[in-house]
mmCIF file with all atom_site columns, N, CA and C in Angstrom:
data_model
loop_
_atom_site.group_PDB
_atom_site.id
_atom_site.type_symbol
_atom_site.label_atom_id
_atom_site.label_alt_id
_atom_site.label_comp_id
_atom_site.label_asym_id
_atom_site.label_entity_id
_atom_site.label_seq_id
_atom_site.pdbx_PDB_ins_code
_atom_site.Cartn_x
_atom_site.Cartn_y
_atom_site.Cartn_z
_atom_site.occupancy
_atom_site.B_iso_or_equiv
_atom_site.pdbx_formal_charge
_atom_site.auth_seq_id
_atom_site.auth_comp_id
_atom_site.auth_asym_id
_atom_site.auth_atom_id
_atom_site.pdbx_PDB_model_num
ATOM 1   N N  . MET L 1 1  ? 67.348 74.136  30.298 1.00 0.00 ? 1  MET L N  1
ATOM 2   C CA . MET L 1 1  ? 66.759 73.957  28.980 1.00 0.00 ? 1  MET L CA 1
ATOM 3   C C  . MET L 1 1  ? 65.407 74.659  28.883 1.00 0.00 ? 1  MET L C  1
ATOM 4   N N  . GLU L 1 2  ? 64.684 74.702  30.013 1.00 0.00 ? 2  GLU L N  1
ATOM 5   C CA . GLU L 1 2  ? 63.386 75.377  29.982 1.00 0.00 ? 2  GLU L CA 1
ATOM 6   C C  . GLU L 1 2  ? 63.541 76.863  29.704 1.00 0.00 ? 2  GLU L C  1
ATOM 7   N N  . MET L 1 3  ? 64.636 77.437  30.216 1.00 0.00 ? 3  MET L N  1
ATOM 8   C CA . MET L 1 3  ? 64.884 78.857  29.967 1.00 0.00 ? 3  MET L CA 1
ATOM 9   C C  . MET L 1 3  ? 65.170 79.115  28.491 1.00 0.00 ? 3  MET L C  1
ATOM 10  N N  . ALA L 1 4  ? 65.848 78.200  27.843 1.00 0.00 ? 4  ALA L N  1
ATOM 11  C CA . ALA L 1 4  ? 66.144 78.353  26.418 1.00 0.00 ? 4  ALA L CA 1
ATOM 12  C C  . ALA L 1 4  ? 64.861 78.333  25.600 1.00 0.00 ? 4  ALA L C  1
ATOM 13  N N  . VAL L 1 5  ? 63.947 77.442  25.968 1.00 0.00 ? 5  VAL L N  1
ATOM 14  C CA . VAL L 1 5  ? 62.672 77.363  25.256 1.00 0.00 ? 5  VAL L CA 1
ATOM 15  C C  . VAL L 1 5  ? 61.870 78.640  25.484 1.00 0.00 ? 5  VAL L C  1
ATOM 16  N N  . GLY L 1 6  ? 61.854 79.113  26.729 1.00 0.00 ? 6  GLY L N  1
ATOM 17  C CA . GLY L 1 6  ? 61.135 80.353  27.026 1.00 0.00 ? 6  GLY L CA 1
ATOM 18  C C  . GLY L 1 6  ? 61.721 81.540  26.297 1.00 0.00 ? 6  GLY L C  1
ATOM 19  N N  . LEU L 1 7  ? 63.026 81.622  26.248 1.00 0.00 ? 7  LEU L N  1
ATOM 20  C CA . LEU L 1 7  ? 63.700 82.703  25.529 1.00 0.00 ? 7  LEU L CA 1
ATOM 21  C C  . LEU L 1 7  ? 63.401 82.631  24.035 1.00 0.00 ? 7  LEU L C  1
ATOM 22  N N  . LEU L 1 8  ? 63.419 81.430  23.492 1.00 0.00 ? 8  LEU L N  1
ATOM 23  C CA . LEU L 1 8  ? 63.112 81.225  22.081 1.00 0.00 ? 8  LEU L CA 1
ATOM 24  C C  . LEU L 1 8  ? 61.710 81.718  21.748 1.00 0.00 ? 8  LEU L C  1
ATOM 25  N N  . LEU L 1 9  ? 60.743 81.334  22.556 1.00 0.00 ? 9  LEU L N  1
ATOM 26  C CA . LEU L 1 9  ? 59.360 81.729  22.292 1.00 0.00 ? 9  LEU L CA 1
ATOM 27  C C  . LEU L 1 9  ? 59.155 83.223  22.528 1.00 0.00 ? 9  LEU L C  1
ATOM 28  N N  . GLY L 1 10 ? 59.790 83.761  23.552 1.00 0.00 ? 10 GLY L N  1
ATOM 29  C CA . GLY L 1 10 ? 59.658 85.188  23.828 1.00 0.00 ? 10 GLY L CA 1
ATOM 30  C C  . GLY L 1 10 ? 60.232 86.054  22.723 1.00 0.00 ? 10 GLY L C  1
ATOM 31  N N  . LEU L 1 11 ? 61.418 85.716  22.266 1.00 0.00 ? 11 LEU L N  1
ATOM 32  C CA . LEU L 1 11 ? 62.030 86.493  21.188 1.00 0.00 ? 11 LEU L CA 1
ATOM 33  C C  . LEU L 1 11 ? 61.249 86.355  19.880 1.00 0.00 ? 11 LEU L C  1
ATOM 34  N N  . ALA L 1 12 ? 60.692 85.192  19.647 1.00 0.00 ? 12 ALA L N  1
ATOM 35  C CA . ALA L 1 12 ? 59.875 85.017  18.439 1.00 0.00 ? 12 ALA L CA 1
ATOM 36  C C  . ALA L 1 12 ? 58.625 85.881  18.508 1.00 0.00 ? 12 ALA L C  1
ATOM 37  N N  . ALA L 1 13 ? 58.014 85.966  19.688 1.00 0.00 ? 13 ALA L N  1
ATOM 38  C CA . ALA L 1 13 ? 56.820 86.791  19.847 1.00 0.00 ? 13 ALA L CA 1
ATOM 39  C C  . ALA L 1 13 ? 57.145 88.271  19.680 1.00 0.00 ? 13 ALA L C  1
ATOM 40  N N  . VAL L 1 14 ? 58.264 88.716  20.234 1.00 0.00 ? 14 VAL L N  1
ATOM 41  C CA . VAL L 1 14 ? 58.665 90.115  20.096 1.00 0.00 ? 14 VAL L CA 1
ATOM 42  C C  . VAL L 1 14 ? 58.965 90.433  18.629 1.00 0.00 ? 14 VAL L C  1
ATOM 43  N N  . GLY L 1 15 ? 59.670 89.538  17.968 1.00 0.00 ? 15 GLY L N  1
ATOM 44  C CA . GLY L 1 15 ? 59.978 89.743  16.556 1.00 0.00 ? 15 GLY L CA 1
ATOM 45  C C  . GLY L 1 15 ? 58.733 89.816  15.688 1.00 0.00 ? 15 GLY L C  1
ATOM 46  N N  . ALA L 1 16 ? 57.776 88.949  15.977 1.00 0.00 ? 16 ALA L N  1
ATOM 47  C CA . ALA L 1 16 ? 56.527 88.961  15.208 1.00 0.00 ? 16 ALA L CA 1
ATOM 48  C C  . ALA L 1 16 ? 55.737 90.230  15.482 1.00 0.00 ? 16 ALA L C  1
ATOM 49  N N  . GLY L 1 17 ? 55.737 90.692  16.719 1.00 0.00 ? 17 GLY L N  1
ATOM 50  C CA . GLY L 1 17 ? 55.028 91.926  17.050 1.00 0.00 ? 17 GLY L CA 1
ATOM 51  C C  . GLY L 1 17 ? 55.619 93.130  16.334 1.00 0.00 ? 17 GLY L C  1
ATOM 52  N N  . ILE L 1 18 ? 56.929 93.213  16.306 1.00 0.00 ? 18 ILE L N  1
ATOM 53  C CA . ILE L 1 18 ? 57.588 94.316  15.603 1.00 0.00 ? 18 ILE L CA 1
ATOM 54  C C  . ILE L 1 18 ? 57.311 94.220  14.104 1.00 0.00 ? 18 ILE L C  1
ATOM 55  N N  . GLY L 1 19 ? 57.426 93.018  13.559 1.00 0.00 ? 19 GLY L N  1
ATOM 56  C CA . GLY L 1 19 ? 57.176 92.827  12.126 1.00 0.00 ? 19 GLY L CA 1
ATOM 57  C C  . GLY L 1 19 ? 55.751 93.163  11.739 1.00 0.00 ? 19 GLY L C  1
ATOM 58  N N  . ASN L 1 20 ? 54.784 92.733  12.551 1.00 0.00 ? 20 ASN L N  1
ATOM 59  C CA . ASN L 1 20 ? 53.384 93.040  12.263 1.00 0.00 ? 20 ASN L CA 1
ATOM 60  C C  . ASN L 1 20 ? 53.133 94.541  12.312 1.00 0.00 ? 20 ASN L C  1
ATOM 61  N N  . GLY L 1 21 ? 53.726 95.200  13.293 1.00 0.00 ? 21 GLY L N  1
ATOM 62  C CA . GLY L 1 21 ? 53.554 96.647  13.394 1.00 0.00 ? 21 GLY L CA 1
ATOM 63  C C  . GLY L 1 21 ? 54.109 97.374  12.186 1.00 0.00 ? 21 GLY L C  1
ATOM 64  N N  . LEU L 1 22 ? 55.272 96.945  11.718 1.00 0.00 ? 22 LEU L N  1
ATOM 65  C CA . LEU L 1 22 ? 55.857 97.577  10.533 1.00 0.00 ? 22 LEU L CA 1
ATOM 66  C C  . LEU L 1 22 ? 55.008 97.349  9.285  1.00 0.00 ? 22 LEU L C  1
ATOM 67  N N  . VAL L 1 23 ? 54.546 96.124  9.100  1.00 0.00 ? 23 VAL L N  1
ATOM 68  C CA . VAL L 1 23 ? 53.755 95.804  7.900  1.00 0.00 ? 23 VAL L CA 1
ATOM 69  C C  . VAL L 1 23 ? 52.445 96.582  7.890  1.00 0.00 ? 23 VAL L C  1
ATOM 70  N N  . VAL L 1 24 ? 51.728 96.565  9.007  1.00 0.00 ? 24 VAL L N  1
ATOM 71  C CA . VAL L 1 24 ? 50.432 97.255  9.063  1.00 0.00 ? 24 VAL L CA 1
ATOM 72  C C  . VAL L 1 24 ? 50.624 98.766  8.970  1.00 0.00 ? 24 VAL L C  1
ATOM 73  N N  . GLY L 1 25 ? 51.644 99.291  9.640  1.00 0.00 ? 25 GLY L N  1
ATOM 74  C CA . GLY L 1 25 ? 51.897 100.729 9.591  1.00 0.00 ? 25 GLY L CA 1
ATOM 75  C C  . GLY L 1 25 ? 52.207 101.221 8.189  1.00 0.00 ? 25 GLY L C  1
ATOM 76  N N  . ARG L 1 26 ? 53.029 100.472 7.494  1.00 0.00 ? 26 ARG L N  1
ATOM 77  C CA . ARG L 1 26 ? 53.370 100.878 6.119  1.00 0.00 ? 26 ARG L CA 1
ATOM 78  C C  . ARG L 1 26 ? 52.164 100.728 5.185  1.00 0.00 ? 26 ARG L C  1
ATOM 79  N N  . THR L 1 27 ? 51.325 99.752  5.450  1.00 0.00 ? 27 THR L N  1
ATOM 80  C CA . THR L 1 27 ? 50.125 99.596  4.619  1.00 0.00 ? 27 THR L CA 1
ATOM 81  C C  . THR L 1 27 ? 49.175 100.766 4.821  1.00 0.00 ? 27 THR L C  1
ATOM 82  N N  . ILE L 1 28 ? 48.969 101.164 6.073  1.00 0.00 ? 28 ILE L N  1
ATOM 83  C CA . ILE L 1 28 ? 48.096 102.313 6.348  1.00 0.00 ? 28 ILE L CA 1
ATOM 84  C C  . ILE L 1 28 ? 48.671 103.581 5.725  1.00 0.00 ? 28 ILE L C  1
ATOM 85  N N  . GLU L 1 29 ? 49.985 103.715 5.797  1.00 0.00 ? 29 GLU L N  1
ATOM 86  C CA . GLU L 1 29 ? 50.641 104.870 5.181  1.00 0.00 ? 29 GLU L CA 1
ATOM 87  C C  . GLU L 1 29 ? 50.416 104.872 3.669  1.00 0.00 ? 29 GLU L C  1
ATOM 88  N N  . GLY L 1 30 ? 50.525 103.706 3.053  1.00 0.00 ? 30 GLY L N  1
ATOM 89  C CA . GLY L 1 30 ? 50.289 103.604 1.616  1.00 0.00 ? 30 GLY L CA 1
ATOM 90  C C  . GLY L 1 30 ? 48.852 103.892 1.248  1.00 0.00 ? 30 GLY L C  1
ATOM 91  N N  . MET L 1 31 ? 47.908 103.441 2.084  1.00 0.00 ? 31 MET L N  1
ATOM 92  C CA . MET L 1 31 ? 46.493 103.718 1.818  1.00 0.00 ? 31 MET L CA 1
ATOM 93  C C  . MET L 1 31 ? 46.184 105.199 1.963  1.00 0.00 ? 31 MET L C  1
ATOM 94  N N  . ALA L 1 32 ? 46.858 105.864 2.892  1.00 0.00 ? 32 ALA L N  1
ATOM 95  C CA . ALA L 1 32 ? 46.640 107.303 3.069  1.00 0.00 ? 32 ALA L CA 1
ATOM 96  C C  . ALA L 1 32 ? 47.162 108.076 1.859  1.00 0.00 ? 32 ALA L C  1
ATOM 97  N N  . ARG L 1 33 ? 48.241 107.596 1.274  1.00 0.00 ? 33 ARG L N  1
ATOM 98  C CA . ARG L 1 33 ? 48.817 108.280 0.114  1.00 0.00 ? 33 ARG L CA 1
ATOM 99  C C  . ARG L 1 33 ? 48.022 108.011 -1.162 1.00 0.00 ? 33 ARG L C  1
ATOM 100 N N  . GLN L 1 34 ? 47.577 106.764 -1.333 1.00 0.00 ? 34 GLN L N  1
ATOM 101 C CA . GLN L 1 34 ? 46.840 106.391 -2.537 1.00 0.00 ? 34 GLN L CA 1
ATOM 102 C C  . GLN L 1 34 ? 45.641 105.529 -2.162 1.00 0.00 ? 34 GLN L C  1
ATOM 103 N N  . PRO L 1 35 ? 44.520 106.154 -1.837 1.00 0.00 ? 35 PRO L N  1
ATOM 104 C CA . PRO L 1 35 ? 43.339 105.385 -1.406 1.00 0.00 ? 35 PRO L CA 1
ATOM 105 C C  . PRO L 1 35 ? 42.814 104.416 -2.470 1.00 0.00 ? 35 PRO L C  1
ATOM 106 N N  . GLU L 1 36 ? 43.059 104.714 -3.732 1.00 0.00 ? 36 GLU L N  1
ATOM 107 C CA . GLU L 1 36 ? 42.549 103.835 -4.794 1.00 0.00 ? 36 GLU L CA 1
ATOM 108 C C  . GLU L 1 36 ? 43.278 102.491 -4.843 1.00 0.00 ? 36 GLU L C  1
ATOM 109 N N  . MET L 1 37 ? 44.434 102.391 -4.185 1.00 0.00 ? 37 MET L N  1
ATOM 110 C CA . MET L 1 37 ? 45.205 101.140 -4.161 1.00 0.00 ? 37 MET L CA 1
ATOM 111 C C  . MET L 1 37 ? 44.870 100.275 -2.941 1.00 0.00 ? 37 MET L C  1
ATOM 112 N N  . ARG L 1 38 ? 43.792 100.612 -2.243 1.00 0.00 ? 38 ARG L N  1
ATOM 113 C CA . ARG L 1 38 ? 43.472 99.961  -0.976 1.00 0.00 ? 38 ARG L CA 1
ATOM 114 C C  . ARG L 1 38 ? 43.361 98.451  -1.099 1.00 0.00 ? 38 ARG L C  1
ATOM 115 N N  . GLY L 1 39 ? 42.666 97.971  -2.099 1.00 0.00 ? 39 GLY L N  1
ATOM 116 C CA . GLY L 1 39 ? 42.456 96.529  -2.251 1.00 0.00 ? 39 GLY L CA 1
ATOM 117 C C  . GLY L 1 39 ? 43.757 95.766  -2.441 1.00 0.00 ? 39 GLY L C  1
ATOM 118 N N  . MET L 1 40 ? 44.609 96.261  -3.316 1.00 0.00 ? 40 MET L N  1
ATOM 119 C CA . MET L 1 40 ? 45.871 95.584  -3.577 1.00 0.00 ? 40 MET L CA 1
ATOM 120 C C  . MET L 1 40 ? 46.800 95.652  -2.362 1.00 0.00 ? 40 MET L C  1
ATOM 121 N N  . LEU L 1 41 ? 46.839 96.817  -1.708 1.00 0.00 ? 41 LEU L N  1
ATOM 122 C CA . LEU L 1 41 ? 47.687 96.961  -0.527 1.00 0.00 ? 41 LEU L CA 1
ATOM 123 C C  . LEU L 1 41 ? 47.220 96.053  0.609  1.00 0.00 ? 41 LEU L C  1
ATOM 124 N N  . GLN L 1 42 ? 45.915 95.958  0.765  1.00 0.00 ? 42 GLN L N  1
ATOM 125 C CA . GLN L 1 42 ? 45.381 95.119  1.837  1.00 0.00 ? 42 GLN L CA 1
ATOM 126 C C  . GLN L 1 42 ? 45.693 93.642  1.577  1.00 0.00 ? 42 GLN L C  1
ATOM 127 N N  . THR L 1 43 ? 45.602 93.216  0.338  1.00 0.00 ? 43 THR L N  1
ATOM 128 C CA . THR L 1 43 ? 45.936 91.838  -0.004 1.00 0.00 ? 43 THR L CA 1
ATOM 129 C C  . THR L 1 43 ? 47.402 91.552  0.284  1.00 0.00 ? 43 THR L C  1
ATOM 130 N N  . GLN L 1 44 ? 48.274 92.463  -0.128 1.00 0.00 ? 44 GLN L N  1
ATOM 131 C CA . GLN L 1 44 ? 49.701 92.287  0.131  1.00 0.00 ? 44 GLN L CA 1
ATOM 132 C C  . GLN L 1 44 ? 50.006 92.334  1.629  1.00 0.00 ? 44 GLN L C  1
ATOM 133 N N  . MET L 1 45 ? 49.246 93.127  2.373  1.00 0.00 ? 45 MET L N  1
ATOM 134 C CA . MET L 1 45 ? 49.452 93.193  3.815  1.00 0.00 ? 45 MET L CA 1
ATOM 135 C C  . MET L 1 45 ? 49.148 91.847  4.460  1.00 0.00 ? 45 MET L C  1
ATOM 136 N N  . PHE L 1 46 ? 48.052 91.228  4.062  1.00 0.00 ? 46 PHE L N  1
ATOM 137 C CA . PHE L 1 46 ? 47.692 89.932  4.654  1.00 0.00 ? 46 PHE L CA 1
ATOM 138 C C  . PHE L 1 46 ? 48.712 88.854  4.295  1.00 0.00 ? 46 PHE L C  1
ATOM 139 N N  . ILE L 1 47 ? 49.256 88.899  3.098  1.00 0.00 ? 47 ILE L N  1
ATOM 140 C CA . ILE L 1 47 ? 50.315 87.959  2.730  1.00 0.00 ? 47 ILE L CA 1
ATOM 141 C C  . ILE L 1 47 ? 51.547 88.209  3.591  1.00 0.00 ? 47 ILE L C  1
ATOM 142 N N  . GLY L 1 48 ? 51.912 89.466  3.768  1.00 0.00 ? 48 GLY L N  1
ATOM 143 C CA . GLY L 1 48 ? 53.053 89.811  4.602  1.00 0.00 ? 48 GLY L CA 1
ATOM 144 C C  . GLY L 1 48 ? 52.851 89.399  6.052  1.00 0.00 ? 48 GLY L C  1
ATOM 145 N N  . LEU L 1 49 ? 51.654 89.596  6.579  1.00 0.00 ? 49 LEU L N  1
ATOM 146 C CA . LEU L 1 49 ? 51.370 89.183  7.956  1.00 0.00 ? 49 LEU L CA 1
ATOM 147 C C  . LEU L 1 49 ? 51.481 87.670  8.107  1.00 0.00 ? 49 LEU L C  1
ATOM 148 N N  . GLY L 1 50 ? 51.038 86.950  7.103  1.00 0.00 ? 50 GLY L N  1
ATOM 149 C CA . GLY L 1 50 ? 51.158 85.495  7.158  1.00 0.00 ? 50 GLY L CA 1
ATOM 150 C C  . GLY L 1 50 ? 52.611 85.047  7.180  1.00 0.00 ? 50 GLY L C  1
ATOM 151 N N  . LEU L 1 51 ? 53.446 85.717  6.390  1.00 0.00 ? 51 LEU L N  1
ATOM 152 C CA . LEU L 1 51 ? 54.870 85.375  6.383  1.00 0.00 ? 51 LEU L CA 1
ATOM 153 C C  . LEU L 1 51 ? 55.541 85.740  7.705  1.00 0.00 ? 51 LEU L C  1
ATOM 154 N N  . VAL L 1 52 ? 55.161 86.881  8.276  1.00 0.00 ? 52 VAL L N  1
ATOM 155 C CA . VAL L 1 52 ? 55.748 87.297  9.551  1.00 0.00 ? 52 VAL L CA 1
ATOM 156 C C  . VAL L 1 52 ? 55.311 86.349  10.664 1.00 0.00 ? 52 VAL L C  1
ATOM 157 N N  . GLU L 1 53 ? 54.065 85.909  10.640 1.00 0.00 ? 53 GLU L N  1
ATOM 158 C CA . GLU L 1 53 ? 53.559 85.020  11.686 1.00 0.00 ? 53 GLU L CA 1
ATOM 159 C C  . GLU L 1 53 ? 54.112 83.603  11.571 1.00 0.00 ? 53 GLU L C  1
ATOM 160 N N  . ALA L 1 54 ? 54.763 83.283  10.473 1.00 0.00 ? 54 ALA L N  1
ATOM 161 C CA . ALA L 1 54 ? 55.377 81.957  10.345 1.00 0.00 ? 54 ALA L CA 1
ATOM 162 C C  . ALA L 1 54 ? 56.515 81.786  11.341 1.00 0.00 ? 54 ALA L C  1
ATOM 163 N N  . LEU L 1 55 ? 57.208 82.876  11.688 1.00 0.00 ? 55 LEU L N  1
ATOM 164 C CA . LEU L 1 55 ? 58.327 82.804  12.631 1.00 0.00 ? 55 LEU L CA 1
ATOM 165 C C  . LEU L 1 55 ? 57.915 82.263  13.992 1.00 0.00 ? 55 LEU L C  1
ATOM 166 N N  . PRO L 1 56 ? 56.873 82.814  14.649 1.00 0.00 ? 56 PRO L N  1
ATOM 167 C CA . PRO L 1 56 ? 56.521 82.251  15.960 1.00 0.00 ? 56 PRO L CA 1
ATOM 168 C C  . PRO L 1 56 ? 55.992 80.821  15.873 1.00 0.00 ? 56 PRO L C  1
ATOM 169 N N  . ILE L 1 57 ? 55.361 80.480  14.776 1.00 0.00 ? 57 ILE L N  1
ATOM 170 C CA . ILE L 1 57 ? 54.867 79.106  14.630 1.00 0.00 ? 57 ILE L CA 1
ATOM 171 C C  . ILE L 1 57 ? 56.043 78.138  14.541 1.00 0.00 ? 57 ILE L C  1
ATOM 172 N N  . ILE L 1 58 ? 57.063 78.507  13.786 1.00 0.00 ? 58 ILE L N  1
ATOM 173 C CA . ILE L 1 58 ? 58.265 77.682  13.694 1.00 0.00 ? 58 ILE L CA 1
ATOM 174 C C  . ILE L 1 58 ? 58.962 77.622  15.044 1.00 0.00 ? 58 ILE L C  1
ATOM 175 N N  . ALA L 1 59 ? 58.991 78.756  15.763 1.00 0.00 ? 59 ALA L N  1
ATOM 176 C CA . ALA L 1 59 ? 59.623 78.783  17.087 1.00 0.00 ? 59 ALA L CA 1
ATOM 177 C C  . ALA L 1 59 ? 58.887 77.866  18.062 1.00 0.00 ? 59 ALA L C  1
ATOM 178 N N  . VAL L 1 60 ? 57.582 77.838  18.003 1.00 0.00 ? 60 VAL L N  1
ATOM 179 C CA . VAL L 1 60 ? 56.810 76.933  18.868 1.00 0.00 ? 60 VAL L CA 1
ATOM 180 C C  . VAL L 1 60 ? 57.142 75.483  18.537 1.00 0.00 ? 60 VAL L C  1
ATOM 181 N N  . ALA L 1 61 ? 57.258 75.177  17.268 1.00 0.00 ? 61 ALA L N  1
ATOM 182 C CA . ALA L 1 61 ? 57.605 73.808  16.875 1.00 0.00 ? 61 ALA L CA 1
ATOM 183 C C  . ALA L 1 61 ? 58.986 73.428  17.407 1.00 0.00 ? 61 ALA L C  1
ATOM 184 N N  . PHE L 1 62 ? 59.968 74.324  17.252 1.00 0.00 ? 62 PHE L N  1
ATOM 185 C CA . PHE L 1 62 ? 61.299 74.047  17.781 1.00 0.00 ? 62 PHE L CA 1
ATOM 186 C C  . PHE L 1 62 ? 61.272 73.934  19.303 1.00 0.00 ? 62 PHE L C  1
ATOM 187 N N  . GLY L 1 63 ? 60.494 74.804  19.941 1.00 0.00 ? 63 GLY L N  1
ATOM 188 C CA . GLY L 1 63 ? 60.383 74.752  21.390 1.00 0.00 ? 63 GLY L CA 1
ATOM 189 C C  . GLY L 1 63 ? 59.815 73.434  21.879 1.00 0.00 ? 63 GLY L C  1
ATOM 190 N N  . LEU L 1 64 ? 58.792 72.957  21.202 1.00 0.00 ? 64 LEU L N  1
ATOM 191 C CA . LEU L 1 64 ? 58.208 71.671  21.586 1.00 0.00 ? 64 LEU L CA 1
ATOM 192 C C  . LEU L 1 64 ? 59.182 70.523  21.351 1.00 0.00 ? 64 LEU L C  1
ATOM 193 N N  . ILE L 1 65 ? 59.950 70.613  20.276 1.00 0.00 ? 65 ILE L N  1
ATOM 194 C CA . ILE L 1 65 ? 60.956 69.586  20.011 1.00 0.00 ? 65 ILE L CA 1
ATOM 195 C C  . ILE L 1 65 ? 62.029 69.600  21.096 1.00 0.00 ? 65 ILE L C  1
ATOM 196 N N  . LEU L 1 66 ? 62.518 70.791  21.440 1.00 0.00 ? 66 LEU L N  1
ATOM 197 C CA . LEU L 1 66 ? 63.540 70.899  22.467 1.00 0.00 ? 66 LEU L CA 1
ATOM 198 C C  . LEU L 1 66 ? 63.014 70.481  23.845 1.00 0.00 ? 66 LEU L C  1
ATOM 199 N N  . PHE L 1 67 ? 61.811 70.920  24.155 1.00 0.00 ? 67 PHE L N  1
ATOM 200 C CA . PHE L 1 67 ? 61.215 70.618  25.453 1.00 0.00 ? 67 PHE L CA 1
ATOM 201 C C  . PHE L 1 67 ? 60.899 69.135  25.579 1.00 0.00 ? 67 PHE L C  1
ATOM 202 N N  . GLY L 1 68 ? 60.593 68.497  24.479 1.00 0.00 ? 68 GLY L N  1
ATOM 203 C CA . GLY L 1 68 ? 60.305 67.062  24.509 1.00 0.00 ? 68 GLY L CA 1
ATOM 204 C C  . GLY L 1 68 ? 61.521 66.216  24.766 1.00 0.00 ? 68 GLY L C  1
ATOM 205 N N  . ARG L 1 69 ? 62.714 66.768  24.580 1.00 0.00 ? 69 ARG L N  1
ATOM 206 C CA . ARG L 1 69 ? 63.950 65.995  24.749 1.00 0.00 ? 69 ARG L CA 1
ATOM 207 C C  . ARG L 1 69 ? 64.518 66.091  26.165 1.00 0.00 ? 69 ARG L C  1
ATOM 208 N N  . LEU L 1 70 ? 63.800 66.720  27.083 1.00 0.00 ? 70 LEU L N  1
ATOM 209 C CA . LEU L 1 70 ? 64.301 66.835  28.458 1.00 0.00 ? 70 LEU L CA 1
ATOM 210 C C  . LEU L 1 70 ? 64.257 65.509  29.181 1.00 0.00 ? 70 LEU L C  1
#
């Protein structure tokens, strides 16, 4: 069961890392194309990062629930 929890947390971290990289990369690309949209793009980026980071937080909660049942 400990391996399942570790796998759950590891995959959540990898998924969040990939998601964060995509969101930030596309935001920088958008800012390079249209610098005048920087404020709006940056706001949307932070919202997107918050949504992407929800996955590992949920995974930690599930991991603690699973680990507590051992």
